[in-house]
Short mmCIF file of C-alpha atoms in Angstrom, two decimals:
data_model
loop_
_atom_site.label_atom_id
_atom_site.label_comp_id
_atom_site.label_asym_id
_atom_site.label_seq_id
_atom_site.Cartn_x
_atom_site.Cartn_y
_atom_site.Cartn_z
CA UNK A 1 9.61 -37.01 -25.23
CA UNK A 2 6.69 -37.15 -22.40
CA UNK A 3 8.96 -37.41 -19.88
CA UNK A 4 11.09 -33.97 -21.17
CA UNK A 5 7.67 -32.13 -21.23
CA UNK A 6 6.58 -33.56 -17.66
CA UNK A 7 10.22 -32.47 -16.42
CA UNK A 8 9.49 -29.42 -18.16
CA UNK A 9 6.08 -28.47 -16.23
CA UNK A 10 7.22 -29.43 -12.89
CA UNK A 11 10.26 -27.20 -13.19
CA UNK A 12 8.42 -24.52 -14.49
CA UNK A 13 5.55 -25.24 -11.46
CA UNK A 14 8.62 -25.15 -9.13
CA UNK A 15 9.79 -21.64 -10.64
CA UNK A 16 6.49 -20.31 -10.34
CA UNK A 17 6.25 -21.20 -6.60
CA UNK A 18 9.70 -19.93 -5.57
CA UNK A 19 8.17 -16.39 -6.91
CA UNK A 20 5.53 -16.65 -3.79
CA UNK A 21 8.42 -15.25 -1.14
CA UNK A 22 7.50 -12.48 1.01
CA UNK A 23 10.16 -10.32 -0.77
CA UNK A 24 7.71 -10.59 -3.76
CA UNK A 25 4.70 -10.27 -2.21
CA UNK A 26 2.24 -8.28 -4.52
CA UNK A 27 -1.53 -8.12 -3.99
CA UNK A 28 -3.45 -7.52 -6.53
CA UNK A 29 -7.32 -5.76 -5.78
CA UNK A 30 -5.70 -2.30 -4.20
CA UNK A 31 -7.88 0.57 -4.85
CA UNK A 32 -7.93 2.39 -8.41
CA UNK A 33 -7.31 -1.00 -9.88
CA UNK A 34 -3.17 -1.09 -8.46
CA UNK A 35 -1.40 -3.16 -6.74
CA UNK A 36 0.02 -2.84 -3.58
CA UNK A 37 3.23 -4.63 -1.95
CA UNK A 38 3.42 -5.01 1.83
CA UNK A 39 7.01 -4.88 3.36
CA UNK A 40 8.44 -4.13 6.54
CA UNK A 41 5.34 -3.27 8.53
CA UNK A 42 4.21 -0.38 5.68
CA UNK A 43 1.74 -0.80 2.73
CA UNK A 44 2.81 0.80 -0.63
CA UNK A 45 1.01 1.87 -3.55
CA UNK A 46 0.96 3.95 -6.65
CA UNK A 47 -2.21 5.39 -6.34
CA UNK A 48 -3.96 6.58 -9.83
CA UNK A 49 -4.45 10.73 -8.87
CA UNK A 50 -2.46 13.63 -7.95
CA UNK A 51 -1.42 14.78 -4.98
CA UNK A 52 -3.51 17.26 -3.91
CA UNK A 53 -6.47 14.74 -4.91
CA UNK A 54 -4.98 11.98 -2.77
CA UNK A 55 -3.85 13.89 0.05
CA UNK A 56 -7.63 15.30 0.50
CA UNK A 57 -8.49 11.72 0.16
CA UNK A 58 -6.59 10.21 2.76
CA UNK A 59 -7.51 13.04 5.22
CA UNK A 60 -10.90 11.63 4.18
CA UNK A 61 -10.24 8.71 5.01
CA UNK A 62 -8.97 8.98 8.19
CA UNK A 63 -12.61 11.15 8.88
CA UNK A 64 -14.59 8.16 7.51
CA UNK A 65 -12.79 5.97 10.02
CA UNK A 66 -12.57 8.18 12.94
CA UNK A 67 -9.00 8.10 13.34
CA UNK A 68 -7.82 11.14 14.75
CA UNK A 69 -5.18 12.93 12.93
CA UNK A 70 -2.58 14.62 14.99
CA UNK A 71 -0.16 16.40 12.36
CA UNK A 72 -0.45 17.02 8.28
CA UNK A 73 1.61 18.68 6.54
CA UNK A 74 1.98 18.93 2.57
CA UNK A 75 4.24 21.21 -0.12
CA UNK A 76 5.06 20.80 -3.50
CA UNK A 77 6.16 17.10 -3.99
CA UNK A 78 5.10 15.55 -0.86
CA UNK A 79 2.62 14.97 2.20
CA UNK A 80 2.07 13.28 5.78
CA UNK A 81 0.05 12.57 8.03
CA UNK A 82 -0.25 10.80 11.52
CA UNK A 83 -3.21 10.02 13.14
CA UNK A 84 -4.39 7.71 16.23
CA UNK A 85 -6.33 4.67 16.13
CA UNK A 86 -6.95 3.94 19.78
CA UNK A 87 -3.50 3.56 20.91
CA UNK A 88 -1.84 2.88 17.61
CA UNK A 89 0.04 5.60 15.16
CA UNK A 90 -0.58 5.99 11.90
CA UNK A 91 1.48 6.99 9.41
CA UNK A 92 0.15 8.12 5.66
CA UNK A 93 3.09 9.42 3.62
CA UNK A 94 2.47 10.59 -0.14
CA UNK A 95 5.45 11.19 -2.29
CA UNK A 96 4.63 13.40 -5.57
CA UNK A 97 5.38 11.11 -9.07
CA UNK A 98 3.58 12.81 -11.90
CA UNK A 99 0.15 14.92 -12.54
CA UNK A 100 -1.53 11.72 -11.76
CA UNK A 101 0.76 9.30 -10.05
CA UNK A 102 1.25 9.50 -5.78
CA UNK A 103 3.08 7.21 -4.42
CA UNK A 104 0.96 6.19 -1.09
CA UNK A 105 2.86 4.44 2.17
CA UNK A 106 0.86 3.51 5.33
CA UNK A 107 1.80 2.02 8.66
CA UNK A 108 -0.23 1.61 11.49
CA UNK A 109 1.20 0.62 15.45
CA UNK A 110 4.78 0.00 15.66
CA UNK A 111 5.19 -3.16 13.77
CA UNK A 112 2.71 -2.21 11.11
CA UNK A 113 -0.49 -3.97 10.37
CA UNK A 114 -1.22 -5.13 6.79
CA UNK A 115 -5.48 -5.38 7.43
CA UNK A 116 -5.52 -1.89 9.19
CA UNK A 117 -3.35 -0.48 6.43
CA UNK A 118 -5.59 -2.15 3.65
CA UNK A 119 -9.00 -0.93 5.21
CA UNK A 120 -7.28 2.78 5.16
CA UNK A 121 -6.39 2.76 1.57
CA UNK A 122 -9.63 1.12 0.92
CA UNK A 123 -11.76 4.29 2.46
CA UNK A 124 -9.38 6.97 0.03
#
């Protein structure tokens, strides 16, 4: 019977570490109390306001930070914005979900850079 339960844990343990894969990869900690998954050079989020409130936000941002934007644009169910940071792009796309729901993507340089992304967010 021990041995059943010890197979048991390490299979379990085993599971649990196959979940780790950077397909999965979830951080917990994003602002508004989210979480945030980081795939293919672009940090994603549901972040916990409207549009209009999180689109003034990440122009906000972008001021705190002195990144300067060169383009914004925003209508009814979505919103962008690129800015420079040095020599890098940055990309901020918002994408409408409810009254108090925006979906939040960020990419900055070419091949996307989760820390840079993560400090952006951080300053909405």
């Amino acid at each position: 019977m021990r041995v059943r339960s010890l197979a048991l844990v390490v299979a379990v343990l085993v599971w649990a570490g196959s979940l780790t894969g950077c397909g999965a990869l979830l951080l917990g900690g994003a602002a508004a109390g989210g979480t945030y998954s980081y795939v293919s050079g672009r940090m994603k989020v549901d972040h916990s306001a409207g549009l209009d409130v999180t689109y003034a936000a990440a122009k906000g941002a972008c001021d705190k930070l002195n990144l300067n934007i060169t383009s914004s644009s925003k209508d009814l169910t979505s919103a962008s914005i690129v800015a420079k940071d040095g020599d890098r792009e940055v990309w901020i796309n918002l994408k409408y979900k409810s009254d108090t729901v925006t979906h939040v993507e960020i990419k900055v340089g070419l091949m996307g850079d989760e820390n840079a992304s993560h400090r952006i967010y951080q300053a909405f």
